Short mmCIF file of C-alpha atoms and ligand atoms in Angstrom, two decimals:
data_model
loop_
_atom_site.label_atom_id
_atom_site.label_comp_id
_atom_site.label_asym_id
_atom_site.label_seq_id
_atom_site.Cartn_x
_atom_site.Cartn_y
_atom_site.Cartn_z
CA MET Q 4 -14.30 -22.89 18.12
CA SER Q 5 -15.72 -20.16 20.40
CA LEU Q 6 -19.41 -19.21 20.35
CA ALA Q 7 -18.52 -15.73 19.02
CA ARG Q 8 -16.51 -17.34 16.23
CA ALA Q 9 -19.37 -19.68 15.32
CA PHE Q 10 -22.12 -17.05 15.10
CA ALA Q 11 -20.29 -13.91 13.97
CA ASP Q 12 -22.22 -12.17 11.21
CA ARG Q 13 -20.01 -9.09 11.03
CA VAL Q 14 -16.23 -9.36 10.73
CA HIS Q 15 -13.86 -6.39 10.99
CA ALA Q 16 -10.44 -6.66 9.32
CA ARG Q 17 -7.62 -4.14 8.97
CA ALA Q 18 -4.73 -3.84 6.50
CA PRO Q 19 -1.84 -1.38 6.20
CA GLY Q 20 -0.65 0.99 3.51
CA LYS Q 21 2.92 0.60 2.26
CA ILE Q 22 6.02 2.59 1.42
CA ASN Q 23 8.40 1.30 -1.25
CA VAL Q 24 11.75 1.91 0.47
CA SER Q 25 13.37 0.91 -2.78
CA LEU Q 26 11.81 0.50 -6.19
CA ASP Q 27 13.87 -0.60 -9.19
CA VAL Q 28 11.95 -0.48 -12.43
CA GLY Q 29 13.04 -2.32 -15.56
CA PRO Q 30 12.23 -1.24 -19.11
CA ARG Q 31 8.72 -1.69 -20.51
CA LYS Q 32 8.26 -5.23 -21.83
CA ASP Q 33 6.27 -6.35 -24.88
CA ASP Q 34 3.27 -7.19 -22.67
CA GLY Q 35 3.25 -3.58 -21.42
CA TYR Q 36 4.43 -4.45 -17.90
CA HIS Q 37 7.72 -3.49 -16.24
CA ASP Q 38 9.74 -5.93 -14.18
CA LEU Q 39 10.15 -4.57 -10.66
CA VAL Q 40 12.39 -5.24 -7.72
CA SER Q 41 10.95 -3.48 -4.71
CA VAL Q 42 11.46 -3.52 -0.97
CA PHE Q 43 8.10 -2.88 0.71
CA LEU Q 44 7.53 -1.66 4.24
CA ALA Q 45 4.03 -1.85 5.76
CA VAL Q 46 3.26 1.27 7.81
CA SER Q 47 0.76 2.23 10.51
CA LEU Q 48 -1.78 3.92 8.25
CA TYR Q 49 -4.68 1.49 8.11
CA GLU Q 50 -7.74 0.66 6.08
CA ASP Q 51 -10.66 -0.88 7.99
CA VAL Q 52 -13.14 -3.20 6.29
CA VAL Q 53 -16.24 -4.58 8.02
CA VAL Q 54 -18.08 -7.31 6.10
CA SER Q 55 -21.56 -8.73 6.67
CA HIS Q 56 -23.90 -11.12 4.89
CA SER Q 57 -26.05 -9.74 2.10
CA ASP Q 58 -28.00 -10.95 -0.93
CA GLY Q 59 -25.67 -9.22 -3.41
CA PHE Q 60 -22.37 -7.31 -3.37
CA SER Q 61 -22.29 -3.70 -2.17
CA ALA Q 62 -19.91 -1.24 -0.51
CA ARG Q 63 -20.14 1.92 1.54
CA ILE Q 64 -17.00 4.06 1.73
CA THR Q 65 -16.14 6.48 4.51
CA GLY Q 66 -12.78 7.96 5.40
CA ASP Q 67 -10.54 10.31 7.33
CA ILE Q 68 -9.51 11.42 3.82
CA ASP Q 69 -11.36 12.53 0.68
CA VAL Q 70 -12.95 9.35 -0.70
CA ALA Q 71 -14.92 11.00 -3.52
CA GLY Q 72 -12.97 9.21 -6.28
CA VAL Q 73 -13.39 5.73 -4.87
CA PRO Q 74 -15.86 3.51 -6.75
CA VAL Q 75 -18.57 1.68 -4.77
CA ASP Q 76 -19.53 -0.66 -7.58
CA GLU Q 77 -17.99 -3.92 -8.77
CA THR Q 78 -14.84 -2.08 -9.89
CA ASN Q 79 -13.91 -1.48 -6.25
CA LEU Q 80 -10.94 -3.76 -5.58
CA ALA Q 81 -12.33 -4.83 -2.18
CA VAL Q 82 -15.68 -5.81 -3.72
CA ARG Q 83 -13.79 -7.86 -6.32
CA ALA Q 84 -11.81 -9.48 -3.50
CA ALA Q 85 -15.02 -10.36 -1.63
CA ARG Q 86 -16.51 -11.89 -4.76
CA LEU Q 87 -13.40 -14.02 -5.34
CA VAL Q 88 -13.54 -15.49 -1.83
CA VAL Q 89 -17.28 -16.15 -2.11
CA GLU Q 90 -16.71 -17.98 -5.42
CA GLU Q 91 -13.72 -19.90 -4.09
CA ALA Q 92 -15.72 -20.94 -1.01
CA GLY Q 93 -18.70 -21.98 -3.13
CA TRP Q 94 -20.96 -19.75 -1.05
CA ASN Q 95 -24.44 -19.00 -2.36
CA GLY Q 96 -24.88 -15.38 -1.28
CA GLY Q 97 -23.27 -11.97 -1.24
CA VAL Q 98 -21.40 -9.62 1.06
CA HIS Q 99 -21.76 -5.98 2.09
CA LEU Q 100 -18.53 -4.10 2.82
CA ASP Q 101 -18.14 -1.01 5.01
CA ILE Q 102 -14.74 0.44 4.11
CA HIS Q 103 -13.10 3.16 6.18
CA LYS Q 104 -10.11 4.69 4.37
CA ARG Q 105 -7.08 6.49 5.80
CA VAL Q 106 -4.53 5.77 3.04
CA PRO Q 107 -4.61 8.60 0.46
CA VAL Q 108 -6.52 7.64 -2.72
CA ALA Q 109 -4.22 7.29 -5.76
CA GLY Q 110 -1.39 8.25 -3.41
CA GLY Q 111 1.17 5.54 -4.22
CA MET Q 112 0.64 3.76 -0.88
CA GLY Q 113 -1.51 0.88 -2.09
CA GLY Q 114 -4.73 1.89 -0.32
CA GLY Q 115 -7.04 0.02 -2.69
CA SER Q 116 -4.78 -3.01 -2.39
CA ALA Q 117 -5.02 -2.81 1.42
CA ASP Q 118 -8.84 -2.71 1.16
CA ALA Q 119 -8.71 -5.81 -1.03
CA ALA Q 120 -6.38 -7.66 1.36
CA ALA Q 121 -8.58 -6.80 4.35
CA ALA Q 122 -11.65 -7.96 2.41
CA LEU Q 123 -9.96 -11.29 1.57
CA VAL Q 124 -9.29 -12.18 5.22
CA ALA Q 125 -12.60 -10.75 6.47
CA VAL Q 126 -14.79 -12.65 4.00
CA ASP Q 127 -12.76 -15.84 4.46
CA ASP Q 128 -13.49 -15.51 8.20
CA LEU Q 129 -17.16 -14.53 7.79
CA LEU Q 130 -17.86 -17.58 5.64
CA HIS Q 131 -15.62 -19.90 7.71
CA ALA Q 132 -14.08 -20.70 4.33
CA GLY Q 133 -10.67 -21.59 5.81
CA LEU Q 134 -8.91 -20.94 2.50
CA GLY Q 135 -5.52 -20.64 4.21
CA ALA Q 136 -2.57 -18.36 3.44
CA PRO Q 137 -1.39 -19.90 0.11
CA ARG Q 138 -4.86 -19.75 -1.52
CA LEU Q 139 -5.52 -16.25 -0.20
CA HIS Q 140 -2.14 -15.21 -1.59
CA ARG Q 141 -3.08 -16.62 -5.01
CA LEU Q 142 -6.37 -14.71 -4.98
CA ALA Q 143 -4.48 -11.57 -3.89
CA ALA Q 144 -2.08 -11.84 -6.83
CA ARG Q 145 -5.05 -12.09 -9.22
CA LEU Q 146 -6.44 -8.81 -7.85
CA GLY Q 147 -3.30 -6.67 -8.22
CA ALA Q 148 0.45 -6.51 -7.80
CA ASP Q 149 0.34 -4.75 -4.40
CA VAL Q 150 -2.39 -6.93 -2.82
CA PRO Q 151 -0.13 -9.85 -1.75
CA PHE Q 152 2.09 -7.48 0.21
CA ALA Q 153 -0.89 -5.86 1.98
CA LEU Q 154 -1.89 -9.40 3.01
CA HIS Q 155 1.63 -10.22 4.12
CA GLY Q 156 2.72 -6.97 5.82
CA GLY Q 157 6.04 -6.46 7.63
CA ALA Q 158 8.84 -5.89 5.14
CA ALA Q 159 9.44 -7.89 1.99
CA VAL Q 160 11.22 -7.92 -1.34
CA GLY Q 161 8.82 -8.14 -4.29
CA VAL Q 162 9.94 -9.15 -7.79
CA GLY Q 163 8.12 -9.70 -11.07
CA ARG Q 164 5.17 -7.30 -10.99
CA GLY Q 165 6.04 -6.85 -7.29
CA ASP Q 166 3.86 -9.75 -6.17
CA GLU Q 167 6.46 -12.53 -5.83
CA LEU Q 168 7.38 -11.86 -2.22
CA THR Q 169 10.24 -12.88 0.02
CA PRO Q 170 10.05 -11.66 3.64
CA ALA Q 171 12.79 -9.26 4.72
CA LEU Q 172 14.17 -9.16 8.25
CA THR Q 173 13.91 -5.92 10.22
CA GLY Q 174 15.95 -5.14 13.30
CA GLY Q 175 13.76 -2.37 14.66
CA ARG Q 176 11.07 0.10 13.80
CA PHE Q 177 11.41 2.99 11.39
CA ASP Q 178 9.56 6.28 11.90
CA TRP Q 179 8.37 8.47 9.05
CA ALA Q 180 6.46 11.63 8.34
CA LEU Q 181 4.12 11.26 5.37
CA VAL Q 182 2.96 14.23 3.31
CA SER Q 183 -0.17 13.60 1.25
CA HIS Q 184 -1.79 15.72 -1.43
CA PRO Q 185 -5.44 16.25 -2.32
CA GLN Q 186 -4.79 15.53 -6.00
CA GLY Q 187 -3.68 11.93 -6.65
CA LEU Q 188 -1.44 10.61 -9.43
CA SER Q 189 -2.54 7.87 -11.81
CA THR Q 190 -0.13 4.93 -11.61
CA PRO Q 191 -0.42 4.15 -15.38
CA ALA Q 192 0.31 7.82 -16.17
CA VAL Q 193 3.48 7.70 -14.05
CA TYR Q 194 4.64 4.54 -15.86
CA ARG Q 195 3.96 6.21 -19.23
CA GLU Q 196 6.08 9.18 -18.12
CA PHE Q 197 8.77 6.74 -16.91
CA ASP Q 198 8.83 5.17 -20.41
CA ARG Q 199 8.99 8.59 -22.06
CA LEU Q 200 11.91 9.75 -19.87
CA ARG Q 201 13.71 6.46 -20.34
CA GLU Q 202 13.54 6.72 -24.10
CA GLY Q 203 14.73 10.31 -24.00
CA ASP Q 204 17.71 12.21 -22.67
CA ASP Q 205 16.85 11.51 -19.04
CA ALA Q 206 17.42 7.76 -19.28
CA ALA Q 207 20.19 7.90 -16.68
CA ALA Q 208 17.82 9.35 -14.10
CA CYS Q 209 15.49 6.34 -14.28
CA GLY Q 210 15.87 2.66 -13.74
CA SER Q 211 17.57 0.55 -11.21
CA THR Q 212 20.35 0.06 -8.73
CA ALA Q 213 20.74 -3.60 -7.75
CA ALA Q 214 23.38 -2.56 -5.18
CA GLY Q 215 20.82 -0.21 -3.62
CA ASP Q 216 18.49 -3.08 -2.74
CA THR Q 217 21.25 -4.85 -0.84
CA ALA Q 218 22.04 -1.69 1.13
CA VAL Q 219 18.32 -1.19 1.90
CA LEU Q 220 17.98 -4.78 3.14
CA GLN Q 221 21.11 -4.46 5.31
CA ALA Q 222 19.82 -1.20 6.81
CA LEU Q 223 16.41 -2.76 7.56
CA ARG Q 224 18.06 -5.77 9.18
CA ALA Q 225 20.29 -3.52 11.28
CA GLY Q 226 17.34 -1.31 12.32
CA ASP Q 227 19.50 1.65 11.28
CA PRO Q 228 17.53 4.67 9.95
CA ARG Q 229 20.68 6.56 8.92
CA ALA Q 230 21.89 3.66 6.79
CA LEU Q 231 18.38 3.31 5.35
CA ALA Q 232 18.27 7.03 4.56
CA ALA Q 233 21.46 6.66 2.52
CA ALA Q 234 20.02 3.73 0.55
CA VAL Q 235 16.33 4.53 -0.16
CA PHE Q 236 15.65 4.68 -3.88
CA ASN Q 237 12.63 5.11 -6.13
CA GLY Q 238 13.13 4.61 -9.87
CA LEU Q 239 9.68 6.14 -10.50
CA GLN Q 240 10.57 9.35 -8.68
CA PRO Q 241 11.84 11.27 -11.76
CA ALA Q 242 8.61 10.43 -13.59
CA ALA Q 243 6.42 11.45 -10.63
CA LEU Q 244 8.36 14.72 -10.24
CA SER Q 245 8.14 15.37 -13.97
CA LEU Q 246 4.32 15.15 -13.76
CA ARG Q 247 4.18 16.99 -10.44
CA PRO Q 248 7.12 19.45 -10.25
CA ASP Q 249 5.60 20.99 -7.08
CA LEU Q 250 6.67 17.88 -5.12
CA GLY Q 251 10.37 18.72 -5.55
CA ALA Q 252 10.20 21.77 -3.26
CA VAL Q 253 8.34 19.75 -0.60
CA LEU Q 254 11.07 17.09 -0.68
CA VAL Q 255 13.68 19.79 -0.07
CA ASP Q 256 11.55 21.36 2.66
CA GLY Q 257 11.20 18.05 4.53
CA VAL Q 258 14.96 17.48 4.57
CA GLU Q 259 15.58 21.08 5.71
CA ARG Q 260 13.12 20.43 8.57
CA GLY Q 261 15.17 17.48 9.81
CA ALA Q 262 14.28 14.41 7.71
CA LEU Q 263 17.17 12.01 7.12
CA ALA Q 264 15.81 11.41 3.61
CA GLY Q 265 12.68 12.06 1.59
CA ILE Q 266 11.28 9.99 -1.28
CA VAL Q 267 8.18 9.75 -3.40
CA SER Q 268 6.19 6.72 -2.22
CA GLY Q 269 5.64 4.30 -5.13
CA SER Q 270 4.05 6.18 -8.02
CA GLY Q 271 3.33 9.18 -5.74
CA PRO Q 272 2.32 11.80 -5.00
CA THR Q 273 2.59 10.89 -1.27
CA LEU Q 274 6.05 11.79 0.07
CA ALA Q 275 7.73 9.71 2.78
CA PHE Q 276 10.31 11.37 5.03
CA LEU Q 277 12.46 9.10 7.17
CA ALA Q 278 13.31 10.33 10.67
CA GLY Q 279 15.89 9.23 13.24
CA GLY Q 280 13.25 7.96 15.68
CA GLU Q 281 9.69 8.38 16.94
CA SER Q 282 10.05 11.79 18.58
CA ASP Q 283 11.97 13.14 15.58
CA ALA Q 284 9.22 11.89 13.23
CA ARG Q 285 6.47 13.44 15.38
CA ALA Q 286 8.36 16.76 15.47
CA LEU Q 287 8.98 16.60 11.71
CA ALA Q 288 5.29 15.92 10.96
CA ALA Q 289 4.28 18.81 13.25
CA SER Q 290 6.78 21.11 11.54
CA LEU Q 291 5.50 20.11 8.08
CA VAL Q 292 1.91 20.80 9.23
CA THR Q 293 3.04 24.25 10.41
CA ALA Q 294 4.39 24.83 6.90
CA GLY Q 295 0.92 24.10 5.49
CA HIS Q 296 1.40 20.48 4.46
CA ASP Q 297 -0.96 17.59 5.17
CA ALA Q 298 1.50 15.53 7.23
CA ARG Q 299 1.30 12.66 9.73
CA HIS Q 300 3.63 10.38 11.63
CA VAL Q 301 3.64 6.64 10.87
CA HIS Q 302 5.93 3.74 11.69
CA GLY Q 303 6.75 0.38 10.18
CA PRO Q 304 6.99 -2.53 9.90
CA VAL Q 305 3.46 -3.45 11.00
CA HIS Q 306 1.35 -6.57 10.49
CA GLY Q 307 -0.45 -7.30 7.24
CA ALA Q 308 -4.19 -7.89 6.89
CA HIS Q 309 -5.70 -9.30 10.09
CA ILE Q 310 -9.00 -9.74 11.90
CA VAL Q 311 -9.73 -7.02 14.49
CA SER Q 312 -13.09 -8.22 15.84
CA ARG Q 313 -16.18 -10.31 15.19
CA ALA Q 314 -19.70 -9.36 16.20
CA GLY Q 315 -23.22 -10.73 16.03
P1 ATP E 427 -1.29 1.67 -6.75
O1 ATP E 427 -1.49 0.36 -5.99
O2 ATP E 427 -1.66 1.58 -8.21
O3 ATP E 427 0.00 2.36 -6.47
P2 ATP E 427 -2.44 3.85 -5.35
O4 ATP E 427 -1.99 3.55 -3.97
O5 ATP E 427 -1.73 4.94 -6.05
O6 ATP E 427 -2.45 2.55 -6.21
P3 ATP E 427 -5.27 3.51 -4.77
O7 ATP E 427 -5.82 4.46 -3.79
O8 ATP E 427 -5.00 2.12 -4.33
O9 ATP E 427 -3.97 4.19 -5.39
O10 ATP E 427 -6.27 3.41 -6.02
C1 ATP E 427 -6.05 3.87 -7.32
C2 ATP E 427 -7.39 3.89 -8.09
O11 ATP E 427 -8.05 2.63 -7.98
C3 ATP E 427 -8.37 4.89 -7.52
O12 ATP E 427 -8.23 6.14 -8.15
C4 ATP E 427 -9.73 4.25 -7.78
O13 ATP E 427 -10.28 4.70 -9.00
C5 ATP E 427 -9.46 2.77 -7.92
N1 ATP E 427 -9.97 1.95 -6.77
C6 ATP E 427 -10.60 0.77 -6.86
N2 ATP E 427 -10.88 0.27 -5.64
C7 ATP E 427 -10.42 1.14 -4.74
C8 ATP E 427 -10.41 1.17 -3.33
N3 ATP E 427 -10.94 0.20 -2.58
N4 ATP E 427 -9.81 2.22 -2.74
C9 ATP E 427 -9.25 3.20 -3.49
N5 ATP E 427 -9.26 3.23 -4.83
C10 ATP E 427 -9.83 2.20 -5.47
#
């Protein structure tokens, strides 16, 4: 164990946002949940969490994005994550979290889940708890369906609520332009709209394509963006577009500006446009910015939650 490791009293961890490159949603079950089959891709838009010892639990939130809607109290998912690790480790003290956000809030990219995953690994490290991957994964699943993937990173198939993960092989990197929106979408509201559409005349527009998942996994394995573009699928997209019809024109605009495909990310409203390669994605993002959109280039797969540095 190095000296820095032994005496660190501030630990900095980082975790990625995600795109659902396919998302099959089953009907609402009696317990209110929907069974999902999703292929997740972790992308290079990161949340940074720095943790330090404290008497109680507190958080300070900053960001490259508008963070006004993010709670700093015990309802913050990262604070809940920190508390879980402290309890699991039997530690008699608290933790302060400095969270720097880049993933759009309520954007469908799992930003809060990434904060929680980063907090899990950071507090585990700060306390020298040594909980190990299986226990951290169990804590992650208790916090929320997207937290295990933010811990895991890379690409993976998630079933159940999305938290039963199997790693997926990727044969290369995929470059995207993301378009985010100042006004987020509530995930429960999108699922309610999904249920409403499914019960109505638009049932055919919603739901699942088991064959689509296979095509997505093959395209990821082959590292082939064109094949992936033909296979991406989001069963929540009709519901997100129903609540936010303005997104439809942006999807068309992105494809006209050179994207191979455009989809709503998760429950939206962030839009993910797949490009043929890095320079294409950079040019696409620049073109979307010229058109007045809030756009940036990202790539995936990238690593899940990990320690960046220790200090003190
Ligand atoms: P989902 O995982 O449901 O798709 P999302 O990516 O759409 O989520 P998030 O930014 O993760 O959206 O958060 C959704 C809501 O959760 C926010 O509006 C906020 O009220 C609450 N929240 C709790 N903790 C956090 C956090 N650390 N960062 C952002 N939001 C948080």
